[in-house]
């Protein structure tokens, strides 16, 4: 069987034996939502990127975060939530390099991969997402970030394989932390769960939604601690400064989006949180041959959510192609607000839109319909479930 890695193997060996960085006309870093949509759009348009173009991603598949809580709650299979990248890349003539970019030099447009490979791109586009804000730890108790998803899923599968009663603390107060806590409650009924938020639960959502969310947590016996910022893990305990918040068998890090460390060291213009500052054409403010989209980018009015990354996809598709062909670029205008559907672990969801809030199975059905529709549109062929 040809894996993406094996297919790229000859080229990789060649590149690693050359002292200079291997060059590519276009390098896409991260198979995030915007890149997936852009690639799919190119395929539909019959456009193929210049020969030698590359997609770098740590996994052979792109994971869809919107369905992760449904996976944990036992409502989806693994392959429902992941899109294999090889078929898409093959059809577009893109070289898929499975690996993690560890450093980027914006002035030279050179990338380093964890494999030791150096690359140089004429145009580089980042859609590498974000990571949960880290917490200092002495490693005395397991701290599992919800992203990257494969490692989190592996840990969850390990927990599910036995019936041990565990005390699990989920750290975070946003939509992802809320959904993950409820999904774990559905999946690991023998475990005790608590949710620790630095401020109030679900900041930015209406009081109506927050009230319903608190009720949901209570109904599922998840202890909610608001205004309880965990500042470190030490000696097997969770701490807020000098105040001990108790112990746990494991902690899950589902805190808000923080920037990958390489971004701040790249020479690219970044905002105060380390995200790549871009213009409405999705180009770096400091290096116009570098694009950034989705969570890793910083654009006034745009939010760190899949919804915004998805909307940037078609603009990115056009602009990368336009730059390669010397044509005018388009501008992206972020929508003022987005609908959120928060999975409640039972097949239902809470709807949140501005000041509006509601909950029930019908919203879960709607969420499933939207999520599955997205995946269906991105897939190139039907697969058998494993
Ligand atoms: C549990 C959970 C549920 C969520 N549910 C929703 C939801 O329902 N709706 C919503 O709008 N948002 C949701 N979000 C937020 C959403 O996941 C992010 O906002 C969204 O994924 C950002 O998309 P992106 O395109 O920027 O990148 P991502 O989709 O995060 O993809 C980034 C890709 O880049 C790769 N990558 C990362 N670093 C590197 C590197 N150094 N080198 C190469 N590749 C790299 C990653 O492996 C990944 O494939 C959820 C988040 C979580 C954690």
PDB file of C-alpha atoms and ligand atoms in Angstrom, residues 29-34 56-59 65-66 68-69 99-101 127-129 146-147 149 176 179-180 260 262 293-295 304-307 309 367, ligand 1:
ATOM      1  CA  UNK A  29       1.564  24.313   6.257  1.00  0.00           C
ATOM      2  CA  UNK A  30      -1.270  22.615   8.160  1.00  0.00           C
ATOM      3  CA  UNK A  31      -4.359  20.869   6.817  1.00  0.00           C
ATOM      4  CA  UNK A  32      -6.725  23.232   8.596  1.00  0.00           C
ATOM      5  CA  UNK A  33     -10.216  24.146   7.475  1.00  0.00           C
ATOM      6  CA  UNK A  34      -9.159  26.973   5.127  1.00  0.00           C
ATOM      7  CA  UNK A  56       2.918  19.696   5.299  1.00  0.00           C
ATOM      8  CA  UNK A  57       0.768  18.162   8.033  1.00  0.00           C
ATOM      9  CA  UNK A  58       1.652  16.019  11.064  1.00  0.00           C
ATOM     10  CA  UNK A  59      -1.100  13.469  10.384  1.00  0.00           C
ATOM     11  CA  UNK A  65     -13.009  19.485  15.622  1.00  0.00           C
ATOM     12  CA  UNK A  66     -16.770  20.076  15.414  1.00  0.00           C
ATOM     13  CA  UNK A  68     -14.781  15.457  18.203  1.00  0.00           C
ATOM     14  CA  UNK A  69     -17.248  15.823  21.115  1.00  0.00           C
ATOM     15  CA  UNK A  99       5.586  16.044   9.580  1.00  0.00           C
ATOM     16  CA  UNK A 100       5.546  19.041  11.836  1.00  0.00           C
ATOM     17  CA  UNK A 101       7.085  22.356  10.921  1.00  0.00           C
ATOM     18  CA  UNK A 127      -3.325  27.264   8.307  1.00  0.00           C
ATOM     19  CA  UNK A 128      -1.811  25.506  11.303  1.00  0.00           C
ATOM     20  CA  UNK A 129      -4.493  26.222  13.908  1.00  0.00           C
ATOM     21  CA  UNK A 146      -7.289  18.515  23.723  1.00  0.00           C
ATOM     22  CA  UNK A 147      -5.185  19.472  20.640  1.00  0.00           C
ATOM     23  CA  UNK A 149      -6.492  15.545  18.495  1.00  0.00           C
ATOM     24  CA  UNK A 176     -14.655  23.266  23.614  1.00  0.00           C
ATOM     25  CA  UNK A 179     -18.497  20.096  25.112  1.00  0.00           C
ATOM     26  CA  UNK A 180     -15.561  17.851  26.052  1.00  0.00           C
ATOM     27  CA  UNK A 260       2.309  28.059  18.286  1.00  0.00           C
ATOM     28  CA  UNK A 262       7.381  29.150  16.171  1.00  0.00           C
ATOM     29  CA  UNK A 293      -5.645  31.858   7.798  1.00  0.00           C
ATOM     30  CA  UNK A 294      -7.778  30.342  10.535  1.00  0.00           C
ATOM     31  CA  UNK A 295      -6.725  30.285  14.183  1.00  0.00           C
ATOM     32  CA  UNK A 304     -10.711  31.853  16.546  1.00  0.00           C
ATOM     33  CA  UNK A 305     -13.308  29.342  15.437  1.00  0.00           C
ATOM     34  CA  UNK A 306     -13.779  26.828  12.665  1.00  0.00           C
ATOM     35  CA  UNK A 307     -16.634  28.879  11.243  1.00  0.00           C
ATOM     36  CA  UNK A 309     -11.564  29.518   9.105  1.00  0.00           C
ATOM     37  CA  UNK A 367     -25.496  20.374  14.279  1.00  0.00           C
TER      38      UNK A 367
HETATM   39  C1  LIG B   1     -13.168  20.054  21.089  1.00  0.00           C
HETATM   40  C2  LIG B   1     -13.294  21.221  20.163  1.00  0.00           C
HETATM   41  C3  LIG B   1     -14.494  21.433  19.507  1.00  0.00           C
HETATM   42  C4  LIG B   1     -14.642  22.521  18.653  1.00  0.00           C
HETATM   43  N1  LIG B   1     -15.842  22.700  18.017  1.00  0.00           N
HETATM   44  C5  LIG B   1     -15.998  23.732  17.173  1.00  0.00           C
HETATM   45  C6  LIG B   1     -17.233  23.923  16.486  1.00  0.00           C
HETATM   46  O1  LIG B   1     -18.186  23.147  16.643  1.00  0.00           O
HETATM   47  N2  LIG B   1     -17.335  24.984  15.640  1.00  0.00           N
HETATM   48  C7  LIG B   1     -16.292  25.858  15.450  1.00  0.00           C
HETATM   49  O2  LIG B   1     -16.439  26.807  14.671  1.00  0.00           O
HETATM   50  N3  LIG B   1     -15.116  25.710  16.093  1.00  0.00           N
HETATM   51  C8  LIG B   1     -14.936  24.673  16.936  1.00  0.00           C
HETATM   52  N4  LIG B   1     -13.736  24.504  17.596  1.00  0.00           N
HETATM   53  C9  LIG B   1     -12.636  25.445  17.317  1.00  0.00           C
HETATM   54  C10 LIG B   1     -11.921  24.964  16.087  1.00  0.00           C
HETATM   55  O3  LIG B   1     -11.348  23.699  16.330  1.00  0.00           O
HETATM   56  C11 LIG B   1     -10.793  25.859  15.645  1.00  0.00           C
HETATM   57  O4  LIG B   1     -11.155  27.206  15.721  1.00  0.00           O
HETATM   58  C12 LIG B   1     -10.484  25.486  14.205  1.00  0.00           C
HETATM   59  O5  LIG B   1     -10.082  24.129  14.142  1.00  0.00           O
HETATM   60  C13 LIG B   1      -9.404  26.330  13.623  1.00  0.00           C
HETATM   61  O6  LIG B   1      -9.240  25.884  12.320  1.00  0.00           O
HETATM   62  P1  LIG B   1      -7.930  26.105  11.521  1.00  0.00           P
HETATM   63  O7  LIG B   1      -8.329  25.979  10.098  1.00  0.00           O
HETATM   64  O8  LIG B   1      -7.277  27.365  11.932  1.00  0.00           O
HETATM   65  O9  LIG B   1      -6.936  24.944  11.945  1.00  0.00           O
HETATM   66  P2  LIG B   1      -7.187  23.474  12.449  1.00  0.00           P
HETATM   67  O10 LIG B   1      -8.474  22.920  12.001  1.00  0.00           O
HETATM   68  O11 LIG B   1      -6.897  23.474  13.914  1.00  0.00           O
HETATM   69  O12 LIG B   1      -6.059  22.675  11.679  1.00  0.00           O
HETATM   70  C14 LIG B   1      -4.693  22.967  11.829  1.00  0.00           C
HETATM   71  C15 LIG B   1      -3.889  21.897  11.147  1.00  0.00           C
HETATM   72  O13 LIG B   1      -2.526  22.280  11.155  1.00  0.00           O
HETATM   73  C16 LIG B   1      -1.734  21.206  11.614  1.00  0.00           C
HETATM   74  N5  LIG B   1      -0.536  21.761  12.232  1.00  0.00           N
HETATM   75  C17 LIG B   1      -0.433  22.355  13.434  1.00  0.00           C
HETATM   76  N6  LIG B   1       0.843  22.721  13.662  1.00  0.00           N
HETATM   77  C18 LIG B   1       1.541  22.360  12.583  1.00  0.00           C
HETATM   78  C19 LIG B   1       2.921  22.459  12.241  1.00  0.00           C
HETATM   79  N7  LIG B   1       3.812  23.014  13.062  1.00  0.00           N
HETATM   80  N8  LIG B   1       3.330  21.956  11.057  1.00  0.00           N
HETATM   81  C20 LIG B   1       2.437  21.384  10.201  1.00  0.00           C
HETATM   82  N9  LIG B   1       1.126  21.268  10.479  1.00  0.00           N
HETATM   83  C21 LIG B   1       0.675  21.752  11.661  1.00  0.00           C
HETATM   84  C22 LIG B   1      -2.640  20.466  12.577  1.00  0.00           C
HETATM   85  O14 LIG B   1      -2.212  19.147  12.791  1.00  0.00           O
HETATM   86  C23 LIG B   1      -3.970  20.553  11.840  1.00  0.00           C
HETATM   87  O15 LIG B   1      -4.087  19.528  10.889  1.00  0.00           O
HETATM   88  C24 LIG B   1     -13.565  23.424  18.464  1.00  0.00           C
HETATM   89  C25 LIG B   1     -12.351  23.206  19.124  1.00  0.00           C
HETATM   90  C26 LIG B   1     -12.208  22.112  19.955  1.00  0.00           C
HETATM   91  C27 LIG B   1     -10.899  21.905  20.675  1.00  0.00           C
END
